[in-house]
Coordinates of C-alpha atoms in Angstrom, one line a residue:
Chain A
X1 CA 75.5 76.1 130.1
X2 CA 78.1 73.4 129.1
X3 CA 80.9 72.9 131.6
X4 CA 84.1 72.6 129.5
X5 CA 86.7 72.3 132.3
X6 CA 87.0 72.4 136.0
X7 CA 90.1 72.7 138.3
X8 CA 90.2 72.8 142.0
X9 CA 92.0 76.0 143.1
X10 CA 92.6 77.4 146.6
X11 CA 89.9 75.1 148.1
X12 CA 87.3 76.4 145.5
X13 CA 86.8 75.6 141.9
X14 CA 87.7 77.3 138.6
X15 CA 85.3 76.4 135.8
X16 CA 84.9 77.3 132.2
X17 CA 81.5 77.2 130.6
X18 CA 80.1 77.7 127.1
X19 CA 76.5 78.8 126.3
X20 CA 74.5 80.1 123.4
X21 CA 74.1 83.8 123.9
X22 CA 71.0 85.6 122.7
X23 CA 72.8 89.0 123.1
X24 CA 75.8 88.2 120.9
X25 CA 74.0 85.5 118.8
X26 CA 76.8 83.0 119.1
X27 CA 78.4 80.6 121.5
X28 CA 80.2 82.5 124.3
X29 CA 82.8 81.1 126.7
X30 CA 83.3 82.4 130.2
X31 CA 85.2 81.4 133.3
X32 CA 84.0 81.5 136.9
X33 CA 85.9 81.0 140.2
X34 CA 83.7 79.8 143.0
X35 CA 85.3 80.2 146.5
X36 CA 84.9 77.5 149.2
X37 CA 82.0 79.4 150.7
X38 CA 80.0 78.9 147.4
X39 CA 80.6 75.1 147.5
X40 CA 79.2 74.7 151.0
X41 CA 75.6 75.4 150.2
X42 CA 75.7 79.2 150.4
X43 CA 75.5 81.9 147.7
X44 CA 78.3 84.5 147.3
X45 CA 78.5 87.9 145.8
X46 CA 80.6 88.4 142.6
X47 CA 83.2 90.5 141.0
X48 CA 82.9 90.7 137.3
X49 CA 86.3 91.2 135.6
X50 CA 86.5 92.5 132.0
X51 CA 89.8 91.8 130.2
X52 CA 91.8 93.7 127.7
X53 CA 92.5 93.6 124.0
X54 CA 93.5 90.1 122.6
X55 CA 92.5 88.4 125.9
X56 CA 89.9 85.6 126.5
X57 CA 88.3 84.4 129.7
X58 CA 91.6 82.8 130.7
X59 CA 94.2 85.6 131.1
X60 CA 92.9 87.0 134.3
X61 CA 92.2 83.6 135.9
X62 CA 95.7 82.3 135.1
X63 CA 97.8 85.4 135.6
X64 CA 96.3 87.7 138.2
X65 CA 96.7 85.6 141.3
X66 CA 93.2 86.7 142.3
X67 CA 91.8 83.3 143.3
X68 CA 93.9 83.1 146.4
X69 CA 92.3 86.3 147.7
X70 CA 88.8 85.5 146.4
X71 CA 88.9 82.2 148.2
X72 CA 89.7 83.9 151.5
X73 CA 87.2 86.7 151.0
X74 CA 84.4 84.4 149.8
X75 CA 83.6 86.2 146.5
X76 CA 83.1 84.7 143.1
X77 CA 85.1 85.9 140.1
X78 CA 83.4 86.0 136.7
X79 CA 85.4 86.5 133.5
X80 CA 83.6 86.8 130.2
X81 CA 85.4 86.7 126.9
X82 CA 86.3 90.0 125.2
X83 CA 84.3 89.6 122.0
X84 CA 81.9 87.3 120.2
X85 CA 83.8 84.5 118.3
X86 CA 83.1 81.8 115.8
X87 CA 81.8 81.4 112.2
X88 CA 80.2 84.5 110.8
X89 CA 81.6 86.8 113.5
X90 CA 83.2 89.8 111.7
X91 CA 86.9 90.4 111.9
X92 CA 89.0 93.4 111.3
X93 CA 89.8 93.5 107.5
X94 CA 93.1 95.3 108.3
X95 CA 94.0 92.5 110.8
X96 CA 94.8 94.8 113.7
X97 CA 94.4 93.6 117.3
X98 CA 92.4 96.7 118.2
X99 CA 89.1 95.8 116.4
X100 CA 87.2 92.6 115.9
X101 CA 88.0 89.3 117.7
X102 CA 89.2 90.0 121.2
X103 CA 88.3 93.7 120.8
X104 CA 84.6 94.2 121.4
X105 CA 85.0 97.3 123.6
X106 CA 82.0 96.2 125.7
X107 CA 79.5 98.2 123.6
X108 CA 76.5 97.4 121.4
X109 CA 77.5 97.8 117.7
X110 CA 75.1 99.5 115.4
X111 CA 76.9 99.1 112.1
X112 CA 77.4 96.4 109.5
X113 CA 79.0 93.9 109.6
X114 CA 79.5 94.2 113.4
X115 CA 76.0 94.5 114.8
X116 CA 74.9 90.9 114.3
X117 CA 77.2 89.7 117.1
X118 CA 79.1 92.6 118.7
X119 CA 76.6 93.3 121.5
X120 CA 79.0 92.9 124.4
X121 CA 77.4 95.7 126.5
X122 CA 74.2 93.8 126.8
X123 CA 76.0 90.5 127.3
X124 CA 78.2 91.6 130.2
X125 CA 75.8 94.0 131.9
X126 CA 72.6 91.8 131.6
X127 CA 72.7 88.4 130.0
X128 CA 75.7 87.0 131.7
X129 CA 74.8 88.1 135.3
X130 CA 71.2 86.8 134.8
X131 CA 72.6 83.4 133.7
X132 CA 75.1 82.9 136.5
X133 CA 72.8 84.2 139.1
X134 CA 70.1 81.7 138.0
X135 CA 72.4 78.7 137.6
X136 CA 75.3 79.1 140.0
X137 CA 75.5 79.9 143.8
X138 CA 76.0 83.6 143.0
X139 CA 73.9 86.5 144.3
X140 CA 72.9 89.7 142.6
X141 CA 75.3 91.6 144.7
X142 CA 77.9 92.7 142.1
X143 CA 81.1 94.6 141.7
X144 CA 83.0 95.2 138.5
X145 CA 86.6 95.8 137.4
X146 CA 88.9 95.3 134.4
X147 CA 92.2 96.0 132.7
X148 CA 92.9 98.2 129.7
X149 CA 90.0 97.8 127.3
X150 CA 88.3 95.9 130.1
X151 CA 88.9 98.8 132.5
X152 CA 87.0 101.0 129.9
X153 CA 84.3 98.3 129.9
X154 CA 84.0 98.3 133.7
X155 CA 83.7 102.1 133.7
X156 CA 81.0 102.4 131.1
X157 CA 79.1 99.3 132.2
X158 CA 78.9 100.6 135.8
X159 CA 78.2 104.2 134.7
X160 CA 75.4 103.2 132.4
X161 CA 73.7 100.9 134.9
X162 CA 73.2 102.9 138.1
X163 CA 72.4 100.7 141.0
X164 CA 73.7 97.4 139.5
X165 CA 77.2 97.5 141.1
X166 CA 78.3 98.0 144.6
X167 CA 81.8 99.1 143.6
X168 CA 83.9 99.9 140.6
X169 CA 87.6 99.8 139.9
X170 CA 90.0 99.5 136.9
X171 CA 93.6 98.9 136.1
X172 CA 95.1 101.1 133.4
X173 CA 91.7 101.6 131.7
X174 CA 91.2 103.2 128.3
X175 CA 89.5 106.3 129.8
X176 CA 88.6 108.4 126.8
X177 CA 88.4 106.2 123.7
X178 CA 86.5 108.7 121.5
X179 CA 89.6 110.9 121.7
X180 CA 92.2 108.3 121.0
X181 CA 93.4 108.3 117.4
X182 CA 96.7 106.8 116.6
X183 CA 96.2 105.0 113.3
X184 CA 95.5 101.3 112.9
X185 CA 96.6 100.7 116.5
X186 CA 94.0 103.2 117.7
X187 CA 92.4 102.0 121.0
X188 CA 89.4 104.2 120.2
X189 CA 88.3 106.3 117.3
X190 CA 89.0 103.7 114.5
X191 CA 87.1 101.0 116.4
X192 CA 84.3 103.3 117.5
X193 CA 83.8 104.5 113.9
X194 CA 83.5 100.9 112.7
X195 CA 81.2 99.7 115.4
X196 CA 79.1 102.8 115.9
X197 CA 79.3 104.8 112.7
X198 CA 80.4 108.3 111.9
X199 CA 78.1 110.2 114.4
X200 CA 80.5 110.9 117.3
X201 CA 77.6 111.6 119.7
X202 CA 77.0 107.9 119.7
X203 CA 80.6 107.3 120.7
X204 CA 80.2 109.5 123.7
X205 CA 77.6 107.1 125.1
X206 CA 80.4 104.6 125.6
X207 CA 83.2 107.0 126.8
X208 CA 83.8 107.4 130.5
X209 CA 85.1 110.9 130.2
X210 CA 81.9 112.0 128.4
X211 CA 79.6 109.9 130.6
X212 CA 80.9 111.0 134.0
X213 CA 79.4 114.5 133.6
X214 CA 75.9 113.3 133.4
X215 CA 75.6 110.5 136.0
X216 CA 72.8 110.1 138.5
X217 CA 74.8 107.8 140.7
X218 CA 78.2 108.9 142.1
X219 CA 79.8 105.4 142.5
X220 CA 83.4 106.0 143.6
X221 CA 86.1 105.0 141.0
X222 CA 89.3 103.3 142.1
X223 CA 92.0 103.4 139.5
X224 CA 95.5 101.9 139.4
X225 CA 97.9 103.0 136.7
X226 CA 101.5 102.2 136.0
X227 CA 103.7 105.2 135.5
X228 CA 105.9 103.4 133.0
X229 CA 103.0 102.1 130.9
X230 CA 103.9 102.5 127.2
X231 CA 100.1 103.0 126.4
X232 CA 99.6 106.0 128.6
X233 CA 98.9 108.3 125.6
X234 CA 96.1 105.9 124.6
X235 CA 94.7 105.5 128.1
X236 CA 94.4 109.1 129.1
X237 CA 93.7 108.7 132.8
X238 CA 94.4 112.5 133.3
X239 CA 91.3 113.2 131.2
X240 CA 89.1 111.1 133.5
X241 CA 90.6 112.7 136.6
X242 CA 89.9 116.1 135.2
X243 CA 86.4 115.2 134.2
X244 CA 85.7 113.7 137.6
X245 CA 87.0 116.8 139.3
X246 CA 84.7 119.0 137.3
X247 CA 81.6 117.2 138.6
X248 CA 83.1 116.3 142.0
X249 CA 82.8 112.6 141.2
X250 CA 84.8 110.6 143.8
X251 CA 87.9 109.1 142.1
X252 CA 91.1 107.7 143.5
X253 CA 94.1 107.3 141.1
X254 CA 97.0 105.3 142.4
X255 CA 100.0 106.0 140.1
X256 CA 102.3 103.1 140.5
X257 CA 105.9 104.1 140.0
X258 CA 107.8 102.0 137.4
X259 CA 104.9 99.6 136.6
X260 CA 103.9 98.9 133.0
X261 CA 100.8 97.5 131.2
X262 CA 101.6 93.8 131.8
X263 CA 99.7 91.4 134.0
X264 CA 102.5 91.5 136.5
X265 CA 101.2 95.0 137.2
X266 CA 97.7 93.7 137.7
X267 CA 98.9 90.9 139.9
X268 CA 100.9 93.2 142.1
X269 CA 97.9 95.2 143.1
X270 CA 94.9 92.9 142.6
X271 CA 94.7 92.1 146.3
X272 CA 94.1 95.7 147.3
X273 CA 91.3 95.9 144.7
X274 CA 89.7 92.7 145.8
X275 CA 89.7 93.8 149.4
X276 CA 88.2 97.1 148.3
X277 CA 85.4 95.4 146.4
X278 CA 84.8 92.9 149.3
X279 CA 84.2 95.8 151.6
X280 CA 81.4 97.0 149.4
X281 CA 80.0 93.6 148.5
X282 CA 79.6 92.7 152.2
X283 CA 78.4 96.1 153.3
X284 CA 75.1 95.9 155.2
X285 CA 71.9 97.9 154.7
X286 CA 71.6 98.6 151.0
X287 CA 70.7 95.2 149.3
X288 CA 70.0 96.0 145.7
Chain B
X1 CA 123.2 87.8 128.4
X2 CA 120.8 89.9 126.4
X3 CA 117.9 91.4 128.3
X4 CA 114.7 90.8 126.2
X5 CA 112.1 92.1 128.5
X6 CA 111.6 93.6 132.0
X7 CA 108.5 94.1 134.1
X8 CA 108.2 95.6 137.6
X9 CA 106.4 93.1 139.8
X10 CA 105.6 93.2 143.5
X11 CA 108.3 95.9 144.0
X12 CA 110.9 93.7 142.3
X13 CA 111.6 93.0 138.7
X14 CA 110.8 90.1 136.3
X15 CA 113.3 89.8 133.5
X16 CA 113.8 87.5 130.5
X17 CA 117.3 87.0 129.1
X18 CA 118.8 85.2 126.2
X19 CA 122.3 83.9 126.1
X20 CA 124.5 81.6 124.0
X21 CA 124.8 78.3 126.0
X22 CA 127.9 76.2 125.7
X23 CA 126.1 73.2 127.3
X24 CA 123.2 73.1 124.8
X25 CA 125.1 74.7 121.9
X26 CA 122.2 77.1 121.1
X27 CA 120.6 80.3 122.3
X28 CA 118.7 79.7 125.6
X29 CA 116.0 81.9 127.1
X30 CA 115.4 82.1 130.8
X31 CA 113.5 84.2 133.3
X32 CA 114.5 85.6 136.6
X33 CA 112.5 87.3 139.3
X34 CA 114.6 89.6 141.5
X35 CA 112.9 90.7 144.7
X36 CA 113.2 94.2 146.1
X37 CA 116.1 93.0 148.4
X38 CA 118.2 92.3 145.3
X39 CA 117.6 95.7 143.8
X40 CA 118.9 97.5 146.9
X41 CA 122.5 96.6 146.5
X42 CA 122.4 93.2 148.2
X43 CA 122.6 89.6 146.9
X44 CA 119.9 87.1 147.5
X45 CA 119.6 83.3 147.4
X46 CA 117.7 81.6 144.6
X47 CA 115.1 79.0 144.0
X48 CA 115.5 77.3 140.6
X49 CA 112.2 76.2 139.1
X50 CA 112.1 73.6 136.4
X51 CA 108.9 73.5 134.4
X52 CA 107.0 70.6 132.8
X53 CA 106.4 69.3 129.3
X54 CA 105.5 71.9 126.6
X55 CA 106.4 74.8 129.0
X56 CA 108.9 77.6 128.5
X57 CA 110.5 80.0 131.0
X58 CA 107.1 81.9 131.1
X59 CA 104.5 79.5 132.5
X60 CA 105.6 79.5 136.1
X61 CA 106.3 83.2 136.2
X62 CA 102.9 84.0 134.8
X63 CA 100.7 81.4 136.5
X64 CA 102.1 80.3 139.8
X65 CA 101.6 83.5 141.8
X66 CA 105.1 83.0 143.2
X67 CA 106.5 86.5 142.8
X68 CA 104.3 87.9 145.6
X69 CA 105.8 85.5 148.1
X70 CA 109.4 85.7 146.7
X71 CA 109.2 89.5 147.0
X72 CA 108.3 89.2 150.7
X73 CA 110.8 86.5 151.5
X74 CA 113.7 88.1 149.5
X75 CA 114.5 85.2 147.3
X76 CA 115.2 85.2 143.5
X77 CA 113.3 82.8 141.2
X78 CA 115.1 81.4 138.2
X79 CA 113.2 79.6 135.5
X80 CA 115.1 78.0 132.6
X81 CA 113.4 76.8 129.4
X82 CA 112.5 73.1 129.2
X83 CA 114.7 72.2 126.2
X84 CA 117.1 73.6 123.7
X85 CA 115.3 75.4 120.8
X86 CA 116.2 76.8 117.4
X87 CA 117.5 75.8 114.0
X88 CA 119.1 72.5 114.0
X89 CA 117.6 71.3 117.3
X90 CA 116.1 67.9 116.9
X91 CA 112.3 67.5 117.2
X92 CA 110.2 64.4 117.7
X93 CA 109.6 62.8 114.3
X94 CA 106.3 61.5 115.6
X95 CA 105.3 64.9 116.7
X96 CA 104.4 64.1 120.3
X97 CA 104.7 66.6 123.1
X98 CA 106.6 64.1 125.2
X99 CA 110.0 64.2 123.4
X100 CA 111.9 67.0 121.7
X101 CA 111.1 70.7 122.0
X102 CA 109.7 71.5 125.4
X103 CA 110.6 67.9 126.6
X104 CA 114.3 67.7 127.4
X105 CA 113.8 65.8 130.7
X106 CA 116.8 67.7 132.2
X107 CA 119.3 65.0 131.2
X108 CA 122.4 64.9 129.0
X109 CA 121.5 63.0 125.8
X110 CA 124.0 60.6 124.4
X111 CA 122.3 59.5 121.2
X112 CA 121.9 61.0 117.7
X113 CA 120.3 63.3 116.7
X114 CA 119.7 64.6 120.3
X115 CA 123.1 64.8 121.9
X116 CA 124.3 68.0 120.0
X117 CA 121.9 70.2 122.0
X118 CA 119.9 68.2 124.6
X119 CA 122.3 68.7 127.5
X120 CA 119.8 70.1 129.9
X121 CA 121.3 68.5 133.0
X122 CA 124.6 70.3 132.6
X123 CA 122.7 73.5 131.7
X124 CA 120.4 73.7 134.7
X125 CA 122.8 72.2 137.2
X126 CA 126.0 74.1 136.3
X127 CA 126.0 76.6 133.4
X128 CA 122.9 78.6 134.3
X129 CA 123.7 79.0 138.0
X130 CA 127.3 80.0 137.2
X131 CA 125.9 82.6 134.7
X132 CA 123.4 84.2 137.0
X133 CA 125.6 84.1 140.1
X134 CA 128.3 86.0 138.1
X135 CA 126.1 88.5 136.4
X136 CA 123.1 89.1 138.7
X137 CA 122.8 89.9 142.5
X138 CA 122.3 86.2 143.3
X139 CA 124.3 84.1 145.7
X140 CA 125.4 80.5 145.4
X141 CA 122.8 79.5 148.1
X142 CA 120.3 77.5 146.0
X143 CA 117.1 75.5 146.3
X144 CA 115.3 73.7 143.6
X145 CA 111.8 72.7 142.7
X146 CA 109.6 72.0 139.7
X147 CA 106.4 70.6 138.3
X148 CA 105.7 67.3 136.5
X149 CA 108.7 66.8 134.1
X150 CA 110.3 69.6 136.0
X151 CA 109.6 67.9 139.3
X152 CA 111.6 64.9 137.9
X153 CA 114.3 67.4 136.9
X154 CA 114.5 68.9 140.4
X155 CA 114.7 65.5 142.0
X156 CA 117.5 64.2 139.7
X157 CA 119.5 67.4 139.6
X158 CA 119.5 67.7 143.4
X159 CA 120.2 64.0 143.9
X160 CA 123.1 63.9 141.4
X161 CA 124.7 67.1 142.9
X162 CA 125.1 66.6 146.6
X163 CA 125.8 69.8 148.4
X164 CA 124.6 72.1 145.7
X165 CA 121.1 72.7 147.0
X166 CA 119.8 73.6 150.5
X167 CA 116.3 72.2 149.9
X168 CA 114.3 70.2 147.3
X169 CA 110.7 70.0 146.5
X170 CA 108.4 69.1 143.6
X171 CA 104.8 69.3 142.5
X172 CA 103.4 66.2 140.8
X173 CA 106.8 65.0 139.6
X174 CA 107.5 62.2 137.2
X175 CA 109.1 60.0 139.8
X176 CA 110.0 56.9 137.9
X177 CA 110.4 57.7 134.2
X178 CA 112.3 54.5 133.3
X179 CA 109.2 52.5 134.2
X180 CA 106.6 54.6 132.4
X181 CA 105.6 53.1 129.1
X182 CA 102.3 54.3 127.7
X183 CA 102.9 54.5 123.9
X184 CA 103.7 57.7 122.1
X185 CA 102.5 59.8 125.1
X186 CA 105.0 58.0 127.4
X187 CA 106.5 60.3 130.0
X188 CA 109.5 58.1 130.2
X189 CA 110.7 55.0 128.4
X190 CA 110.1 56.2 124.9
X191 CA 112.0 59.5 125.5
X192 CA 114.7 57.9 127.5
X193 CA 115.3 55.3 124.8
X194 CA 115.6 58.1 122.2
X195 CA 117.9 60.3 124.3
X196 CA 120.0 57.7 126.1
X197 CA 119.9 54.6 123.9
X198 CA 118.7 51.1 124.6
X199 CA 120.9 50.3 127.6
X200 CA 118.4 50.8 130.5
X201 CA 121.2 51.1 133.1
X202 CA 121.9 54.6 131.6
X203 CA 118.2 55.5 132.2
X204 CA 118.5 54.7 135.9
X205 CA 121.1 57.4 136.3
X206 CA 118.3 59.9 135.6
X207 CA 115.5 58.2 137.6
X208 CA 114.7 59.4 141.1
X209 CA 113.4 56.0 142.2
X210 CA 116.6 54.3 141.1
X211 CA 118.9 57.1 142.4
X212 CA 117.5 57.4 145.8
X213 CA 118.9 54.0 146.9
X214 CA 122.5 55.2 146.4
X215 CA 122.7 58.8 147.7
X216 CA 125.5 60.1 149.9
X217 CA 123.3 63.1 150.9
X218 CA 119.9 62.7 152.5
X219 CA 118.4 66.0 151.5
X220 CA 114.7 65.9 152.5
X221 CA 112.1 65.7 149.7
X222 CA 108.9 67.7 149.9
X223 CA 106.2 66.6 147.4
X224 CA 102.7 67.9 146.7
X225 CA 100.5 65.8 144.5
X226 CA 96.8 66.2 143.5
X227 CA 94.7 63.2 144.2
X228 CA 92.6 63.8 141.0
X229 CA 95.6 64.2 138.7
X230 CA 94.8 62.3 135.4
X231 CA 98.5 61.7 135.1
X232 CA 99.0 59.7 138.3
X233 CA 99.8 56.5 136.5
X234 CA 102.7 58.2 134.7
X235 CA 103.9 60.1 137.8
X236 CA 104.2 57.1 140.2
X237 CA 104.7 59.0 143.5
X238 CA 104.0 55.7 145.3
X239 CA 107.2 54.2 143.8
X240 CA 109.3 57.1 145.1
X241 CA 107.6 56.9 148.6
X242 CA 108.4 53.2 148.7
X243 CA 112.0 53.6 147.5
X244 CA 112.6 56.4 150.0
X245 CA 111.2 54.3 152.8
X246 CA 113.5 51.4 152.0
X247 CA 116.6 53.6 152.6
X248 CA 115.0 55.8 155.3
X249 CA 115.3 58.9 153.0
X250 CA 113.3 61.7 154.5
X251 CA 110.2 62.4 152.3
X252 CA 107.0 64.2 152.9
X253 CA 104.1 63.6 150.4
X254 CA 101.1 65.9 150.7
X255 CA 98.3 64.3 148.8
X256 CA 95.9 67.2 147.9
X257 CA 92.4 66.0 147.7
X258 CA 90.6 66.8 144.5
X259 CA 93.4 68.8 142.8
X260 CA 94.6 67.9 139.3
X261 CA 97.7 68.5 137.2
X262 CA 97.0 72.2 136.3
X263 CA 98.9 75.3 137.3
X264 CA 95.9 76.1 139.6
X265 CA 97.2 73.2 141.7
X266 CA 100.7 74.6 141.8
X267 CA 99.4 78.1 142.6
X268 CA 97.3 76.8 145.4
X269 CA 100.3 75.4 147.3
X270 CA 103.4 77.4 146.0
X271 CA 103.4 79.6 149.0
X272 CA 104.0 76.7 151.4
X273 CA 106.9 75.5 149.2
X274 CA 108.4 78.9 149.0
X275 CA 108.3 79.3 152.8
X276 CA 109.9 75.9 153.2
X277 CA 112.7 76.8 150.8
X278 CA 113.2 80.2 152.4
X279 CA 113.8 78.5 155.8
X280 CA 116.6 76.4 154.3
X281 CA 118.0 79.2 152.2
X282 CA 118.3 81.5 155.2
X283 CA 119.5 78.9 157.7
X284 CA 122.7 79.8 159.4
X285 CA 125.9 77.9 159.8
X286 CA 126.3 75.7 156.8
X287 CA 127.2 78.0 153.9
X288 CA 128.1 75.9 151.0

């Protein structure tokens, strides 16, 4: 890991690292916030945050106001990038923001030209945690959250890795991407067809509404969603609520009156999510 | 004023406006955060925030985490841009980031080609407050703060307008710009020579270290400065501390061990500044 920048923040430290990733076969950048408790010789549990379309490792760290609360609670924040990047990494030939760079959907692509690098599922679920747990004062006690495409990522990564996360939440997640078809700006079917091919059964393996029916672990889901979010038709929280109800999967949806899809919405409610995750991260008796 | 965007945030609202400015003779953009108390039929006092080199109205609003505290305290935040912009607005022929667009130094330029638009002193001290106090639920009870070049701006705008501000603070301000000469990246002499001409006595009229000796109002100054700030030689807080001591001007300098010049530093300490300003803004008995 190469340290590329470091800033003191709320008594802890915000760092950005680059490293050669074997999962994505390129150099990946990620950010980590280490609270004061991690700089005093101890190890701390971590919240993994997955960001949305067009984001990098920086958006959440700069805009969410999360470091103040993470400092107090003594949890690390880990923010990967949203896709592979660099020479040879495929980009959307149509130039949309919904496929390609910044738009990896946290899945393992099987199709050309995407599969050489777009292996974000393996990267965020396995390679990145192994790396930071080996090289930083971070334990294997993990929670996961994210926003928009990253909320989708948090849902599928947790659902497909039972036992790996203590808690799961999401802000305005894309809940049912295999059903979302709105042309070139599709936050779902167009990208899934490119990355996974025409067989829609392969899409369902990365779709929270499809996955929730068949889980062995009933990890509760905490969702916050703005009622004035222009993207609601592409997010489909109602489909996830209905699917959860069918299998009695515990799910709390906080509809936030008047809030939209911006980071001001995330910032307004991040503290409540961080306190929710801290409760699970510091719970006794079920070290995993 | 044209509303160009609006986001609900911490129960209040973040808005960006554009308007034709008579001071700068171009269209200016600014941002305002209105706390819940301003949306319930009342008027609220305001903290004016001046940003640093290369910034716009957006940096502070997105990165400082100030809206959470402003919401609680019931104060508006007002963030102007850092320079005029648009067709016909002069840019630095050498292309530096320290003169021209994003680098107006909050002064009234007297030299060609700058003087047609670079009248930021009049804009932030007079035109913008008059506009928002007439058109938004904001009172004329004002405080002012800023970061880096904007910290310089806060200092000189308050010092040159006795009675207009209840309180004054700055993060890592450029304290003594007429003394700062470090080539094309100068945060002082090169820009001041361009904007104000060769007579250095005109520079002193916009230099806090020079101004502080001759003030009629002894408004206390609150400064926060990171001890690991790479820009310390261009900021010269020690010169302002010494100048204040000579005239017994009340000044508190919090040296923050290990912090640098980034917004993570501002975010780490903004709450203490906001509470300091709120105390002055809500003080009874000296309505101005």
